[in-house]
Amino acid sequence: MKCNIAVIKGDGIGPEVVTQAMKVLDAIGKKFGHEFVYEQLLMGGCSIDACGEPLTDEAVARAKAADAVLLGSIGGNTSTSPWYKLPPNKRPEAGLLKIRKELGLFANLRPANLYEQLKGACPLKEEIADRGFDMMIMRELTGGLYFGARETKEVDGVMTAVDTLTYNENEIRRIAIKGFDIAMKRRKKVTSVDKANVLDSSRLWRKVVEEVAKDYPEVTYEHMLVDNCAMQLVKDPAQFDVVLTENMFGDILSDEASMITGSIGMLASASLNETKFGMYEPSGGSAPDIAGQDKANPIATILSAAMMLRYTFDLDKEADAIEAAVKQVLVDNYRTCDIMSDGMTLVGCSKMGDLIIERI
Ligand code: IPM
Ligand code: MG
């Protein structure tokens, strides 16, 4: 199979982790007889430096023409980087929001599971970590507060800022359907998270989710308020299978879920539209403090490449091979510094990529 991939290495640790994921894809291509063709595009700070804007329309058009996008990370140090002296719509993050919207990537899948070998890195109490967990945060990605009207102005001599949280029923329905579809392939449980005791948008969310649930009699579903969910994630994460929620709640809860896995450097993500097209990226940020030092953990990006094989190209066997190789590397006691513990072998970003390839 020939797979056309738009590669956006981005800023910070992006280039080094994406390079490892490309190496791994090439090894998969060799073993299973596929051809991965890459086209590199700019987004984020590097695009601001080269083109004067965080994402050009030309780059969007090229990304659209590919089968999938593999992304590293964007942005720099928000207090020292000159990019953050620019107005908000010119900063690196604006490129990320633009590509999500332009490509219609409304469904963001962020799996969070605890590897047996990393239980020691889990910050939760031992008895909670021992039970393990394996959840999929399904975050709506192109609506809500991120894309509603906003402005800052003086009202009666007082500076006032407003952001709007809008959802229509169609936006809710399509992400709910994706959530239930994915639950059908997992443990068949959906926890829909909202703030229906306060927000109108959440009351509509709840109503639409209830309608969608009727089409999935095999799936158990429940509603949970977002504040309670934040608490349950650290109290009893094993209860969750699919966590379905709107954009801003999903942003916050997915960071919380990632932390209890031991390291955000382990977490992959996929952003999908209605077709097979997807954008795949590690859940973590650009980590400018360790960029260019061969210290970053490439596993999240490598696992994101596995998600690409699974969701865009239907190459399940190949995705399994990557996931098994990652597990084996952990079993063999190799660790990057973010997941290092006593008795393990510390390796850098590039070496970690090599070790995973050896096991493929
Ligand atoms: C994420 C990030 C982004 C978001 C930022 C960089 C705009 O935190 O992907 O979770 O808030 O969506
Ligand atoms: Mg976030």
XYZ file of C-alpha atoms and ligand atoms in Angstrom:
373
model
C 0.000 0.000 0.000
C 1.195 3.528 -0.767
C 0.513 6.029 2.002
C 0.879 9.780 1.476
C 1.656 11.478 4.741
C 1.982 15.192 5.378
C 4.602 15.586 8.081
C 4.598 18.635 10.330
C 7.584 18.394 12.641
C 6.885 21.783 14.215
C 8.802 23.309 17.118
C 10.670 22.253 20.255
C 11.017 18.486 20.542
C 8.677 18.034 17.532
C 11.432 17.425 14.933
C 13.304 14.804 17.000
C 10.247 12.778 18.018
C 8.719 12.859 14.521
C 12.023 11.710 13.027
C 11.823 8.604 15.244
C 8.208 7.941 14.226
C 9.180 8.195 10.528
C 12.032 5.743 11.128
C 9.560 3.332 12.707
C 7.084 3.733 9.833
C 9.857 3.002 7.343
C 10.739 -0.163 9.257
C 7.069 -1.193 9.113
C 7.017 -0.411 5.389
C 10.025 -2.641 4.828
C 8.656 -5.513 6.861
C 5.083 -5.466 5.564
C 5.654 -4.125 2.048
C 4.189 -0.608 2.221
C 5.504 2.657 0.908
C 5.304 5.753 3.087
C 5.730 8.957 1.109
C 6.311 12.060 3.199
C 5.782 15.702 2.428
C 7.094 18.072 5.072
C 5.051 21.154 5.935
C 5.546 24.035 8.334
C 3.261 24.982 11.187
C 3.696 26.884 14.432
C 6.702 28.985 15.377
C 8.875 27.672 12.536
C 6.190 28.781 10.064
C 5.988 32.220 11.715
C 9.760 32.551 11.268
C 9.764 31.318 7.663
C 6.430 32.617 6.293
C 5.249 35.256 8.760
C 2.197 33.255 9.842
C 1.639 30.091 11.909
C 0.010 28.135 9.059
C -0.243 29.184 5.422
C -3.253 28.354 3.233
C -0.792 26.581 0.951
C 0.225 24.244 3.808
C -3.455 23.587 4.590
C -4.125 22.675 0.950
C -1.158 20.283 0.918
C -2.236 18.691 4.194
C -5.732 18.205 2.745
C -4.268 16.508 -0.315
C -2.448 13.911 1.830
C -4.052 10.781 3.331
C -3.045 11.750 6.858
C -0.981 14.233 8.832
C 1.745 13.282 11.291
C 2.406 16.155 13.664
C 5.097 16.727 16.299
C 4.376 19.748 18.454
C 4.190 23.489 18.111
C 5.016 26.507 20.241
C 7.817 27.635 22.495
C 8.373 29.097 25.914
C 5.320 31.321 26.445
C 7.177 33.848 28.600
C 10.448 34.183 26.695
C 9.756 33.346 23.058
C 9.181 36.308 20.696
C 6.262 34.361 19.144
C 4.208 35.179 22.238
C 4.629 38.931 21.786
C 2.453 38.581 18.667
C -1.350 38.998 18.821
C -3.185 35.738 19.743
C -4.296 34.978 16.175
C -0.685 35.131 14.942
C 0.840 32.847 17.603
C 1.880 29.206 17.048
C -1.348 27.791 18.607
C -3.444 29.653 16.033
C -1.920 27.349 13.406
C -3.075 24.289 15.317
C -6.625 25.615 15.743
C -6.707 26.566 12.046
C -5.652 23.125 10.832
C -8.185 21.399 13.138
C -10.985 23.610 11.808
C -9.924 23.581 8.131
C -9.615 19.795 8.061
C -12.855 19.350 10.034
C -11.111 17.258 12.702
C -13.977 17.202 15.192
C -13.120 13.964 17.003
C -10.010 13.888 19.160
C -9.108 10.469 20.552
C -6.695 10.448 23.466
C -6.084 6.985 24.881
C -4.746 6.853 28.442
C -3.664 3.497 29.763
C -1.275 2.412 32.461
C 1.495 0.066 31.322
C 2.242 -2.678 33.822
C 5.946 -1.717 33.629
C 5.234 1.936 34.419
C 3.077 1.442 37.488
C 5.953 2.813 39.570
C 5.754 6.100 37.642
C 2.012 6.493 38.335
C 1.509 9.225 40.956
C -1.619 7.559 42.386
C -1.725 5.404 45.524
C -0.375 1.908 44.952
C -3.722 0.182 45.448
C -5.266 2.376 42.737
C -2.353 1.906 40.326
C -2.464 -1.838 40.916
C -5.971 -2.011 39.511
C -4.665 -0.404 36.292
C -6.795 1.525 33.793
C -7.366 1.818 30.065
C -9.570 4.646 28.846
C -10.171 6.639 25.694
C -10.862 10.323 26.133
C -13.033 11.428 23.189
C -12.802 15.185 23.004
C -14.899 17.314 20.647
C -12.309 19.418 18.846
C -13.843 22.028 16.557
C -16.562 23.662 18.648
C -17.242 25.158 22.050
C -15.195 27.883 23.690
C -12.264 27.401 21.342
C -14.194 28.581 18.303
C -16.974 30.768 19.726
C -16.992 34.552 19.346
C -14.670 36.361 21.716
C -13.713 39.944 22.405
C -12.136 42.200 24.948
C -13.466 45.721 25.280
C -14.230 48.469 27.715
C -17.783 48.442 29.045
C -18.684 51.529 31.100
C -15.003 52.194 31.741
C -14.282 48.609 32.860
C -12.196 46.195 30.772
C -14.399 43.212 29.980
C -13.624 39.988 28.118
C -16.126 37.517 26.718
C -15.784 34.013 25.255
C -18.769 32.037 23.982
C -19.501 28.349 24.298
C -21.750 27.273 21.436
C -22.746 23.781 20.297
C -25.474 22.810 17.901
C -27.122 19.399 18.037
C -25.369 18.173 14.875
C -21.933 18.894 16.311
C -22.860 16.975 19.444
C -24.443 14.082 17.557
C -21.462 13.358 15.306
C -18.969 13.183 18.187
C -21.402 11.124 20.274
C -21.779 8.639 17.412
C -17.979 8.357 17.119
C -17.782 7.834 20.887
C -20.353 5.038 20.922
C -18.822 3.438 17.809
C -15.455 3.302 19.533
C -17.016 1.992 22.752
C -18.451 -0.904 20.714
C -14.876 -1.925 19.874
C -13.761 -1.620 23.496
C -15.473 -2.460 26.804
C -18.824 -0.978 25.721
C -19.118 1.774 28.283
C -19.503 5.524 27.648
C -19.221 8.194 30.323
C -20.520 11.459 28.881
C -19.065 14.387 30.803
C -20.776 17.775 31.037
C -21.784 20.558 33.406
C -25.529 20.190 32.916
C -26.289 21.557 36.376
C -25.116 24.975 35.122
C -24.683 25.214 31.338
C -27.318 25.226 28.598
C -24.799 23.806 26.121
C -24.349 20.852 28.495
C -28.100 20.290 28.797
C -28.333 20.046 25.006
C -25.250 17.788 25.029
C -26.949 15.436 27.488
C -30.188 15.325 25.482
C -28.429 14.498 22.197
C -26.186 11.874 23.829
C -29.299 10.207 25.251
C -30.832 10.066 21.755
C -27.668 8.572 20.250
C -27.391 6.033 23.076
C -30.735 4.514 22.001
C -29.034 3.199 18.854
C -26.425 1.350 20.938
C -28.366 -0.934 23.294
C -25.219 -2.946 24.060
C -23.355 0.079 25.379
C -23.788 1.071 29.015
C -23.712 4.823 29.354
C -23.800 7.335 32.143
C -23.613 11.092 32.546
C -21.061 12.613 34.867
C -20.488 16.214 35.870
C -17.051 17.445 34.884
C -15.934 18.369 38.398
C -16.884 14.916 39.639
C -15.066 13.377 36.656
C -11.877 15.264 37.545
C -12.131 13.723 41.000
C -13.035 10.199 39.817
C -10.020 10.173 37.468
C -7.655 10.175 40.419
C -9.890 8.198 42.783
C -10.929 5.308 40.565
C -9.662 5.577 36.959
C -10.386 1.887 36.307
C -14.120 2.709 36.042
C -13.669 4.548 32.714
C -13.774 3.136 29.208
C -14.802 5.899 26.759
C -15.002 9.406 28.227
C -17.014 11.587 25.849
C -16.837 15.329 26.328
C -16.742 18.813 24.804
C -13.639 20.704 23.738
C -12.523 22.588 26.851
C -13.450 19.883 29.364
C -11.616 17.389 27.167
C -8.517 19.578 27.047
C -8.336 19.640 30.833
C -9.384 16.052 31.566
C -7.007 14.609 28.960
C -4.030 16.291 30.630
C -5.172 14.899 33.968
C -5.637 11.425 32.475
C -2.198 11.578 30.882
C -0.468 12.470 34.127
C -1.803 9.407 35.947
C -0.248 7.162 33.274
C 3.154 8.248 34.560
C 4.211 10.509 31.703
C 2.580 12.582 29.008
C 5.486 11.399 26.831
C 3.681 8.059 26.432
C 0.353 9.293 25.098
C -0.693 9.217 21.480
C -3.646 10.996 19.918
C -5.710 11.014 16.761
C -7.931 13.769 15.404
C -10.445 12.537 12.885
C -13.086 13.911 10.546
C -15.969 12.056 8.918
C -13.667 10.302 6.433
C -10.604 8.122 6.960
C -8.415 11.226 7.046
C -6.752 11.980 10.362
C -4.083 14.039 12.063
C -1.909 12.129 14.504
C 0.200 13.698 17.201
C 1.611 13.079 20.671
C -0.603 14.498 23.440
C 2.295 16.382 25.009
C 3.649 19.797 24.106
C 6.865 21.100 22.535
C 8.928 20.918 25.769
C 11.332 23.725 24.723
C 13.450 23.135 27.861
C 14.724 19.783 26.541
C 14.452 20.408 22.776
C 17.412 19.380 20.628
C 19.091 17.439 23.454
C 18.010 13.927 22.420
C 16.187 13.598 25.762
C 12.544 13.585 24.622
C 10.424 10.457 24.790
C 9.429 9.550 21.200
C 6.970 6.817 22.270
C 3.855 9.040 22.167
C 4.647 10.016 18.576
C 5.493 6.443 17.577
C 2.188 5.265 19.078
C 0.441 8.084 17.197
C 1.907 6.680 13.986
C 0.420 3.314 15.020
C -2.977 4.993 15.433
C -2.545 6.404 11.908
C -1.983 2.919 10.519
C -5.069 1.675 12.357
C -7.569 4.466 11.742
C -6.574 5.956 8.361
C -5.004 3.003 6.551
C -6.804 0.058 8.219
C -3.407 -1.598 8.772
C -4.234 -3.261 12.093
C -1.514 -5.891 11.995
C 1.111 -3.221 11.383
C -0.263 -1.046 14.204
C -0.211 -4.072 16.516
C 3.445 -4.644 15.614
C 4.393 -1.127 16.699
C 2.409 -1.351 19.938
C 3.935 -4.733 20.770
C 7.450 -3.401 20.096
C 6.840 -0.459 22.432
C 5.641 -2.798 25.153
C 8.666 -5.039 24.647
C 11.087 -2.134 24.999
C 9.515 -1.369 28.382
C 9.657 -5.022 29.390
C 13.354 -4.951 28.435
C 13.784 -2.080 30.933
C 14.711 0.738 28.552
C 13.513 4.181 29.648
C 13.805 7.782 28.522
C 14.394 10.256 31.351
C 10.698 11.137 31.866
C 9.893 7.526 32.830
C 13.245 6.579 34.354
C 13.394 4.654 37.626
C 15.967 2.651 39.620
C 17.517 -0.325 37.870
C 16.356 0.711 34.378
C 18.574 1.606 31.408
C 18.404 5.276 30.479
C 18.326 5.971 26.725
C 17.888 9.044 24.549
C 15.217 9.811 21.969
C 17.019 8.393 18.955
C 18.202 5.246 20.754
C 14.628 4.599 21.924
C 13.541 4.754 18.263
C 16.270 2.253 17.299
C 15.306 -0.149 20.103
C 11.666 -0.132 18.998
C 12.686 -0.788 15.377
C 14.875 -3.728 16.469
C 11.780 -5.257 18.090
C 9.652 -4.762 14.991
C -3.986 20.382 23.270
C -3.331 21.716 23.516
C -3.995 22.747 22.629
C -5.454 22.799 23.022
C -3.360 24.162 22.704
C -1.907 24.121 22.342
C -4.105 25.170 21.860
O -3.395 22.050 24.863
O -3.932 19.891 22.128
O -4.560 19.831 24.213
O -5.813 23.471 23.997
O -6.255 22.148 22.345
Mg -4.226 20.559 26.096
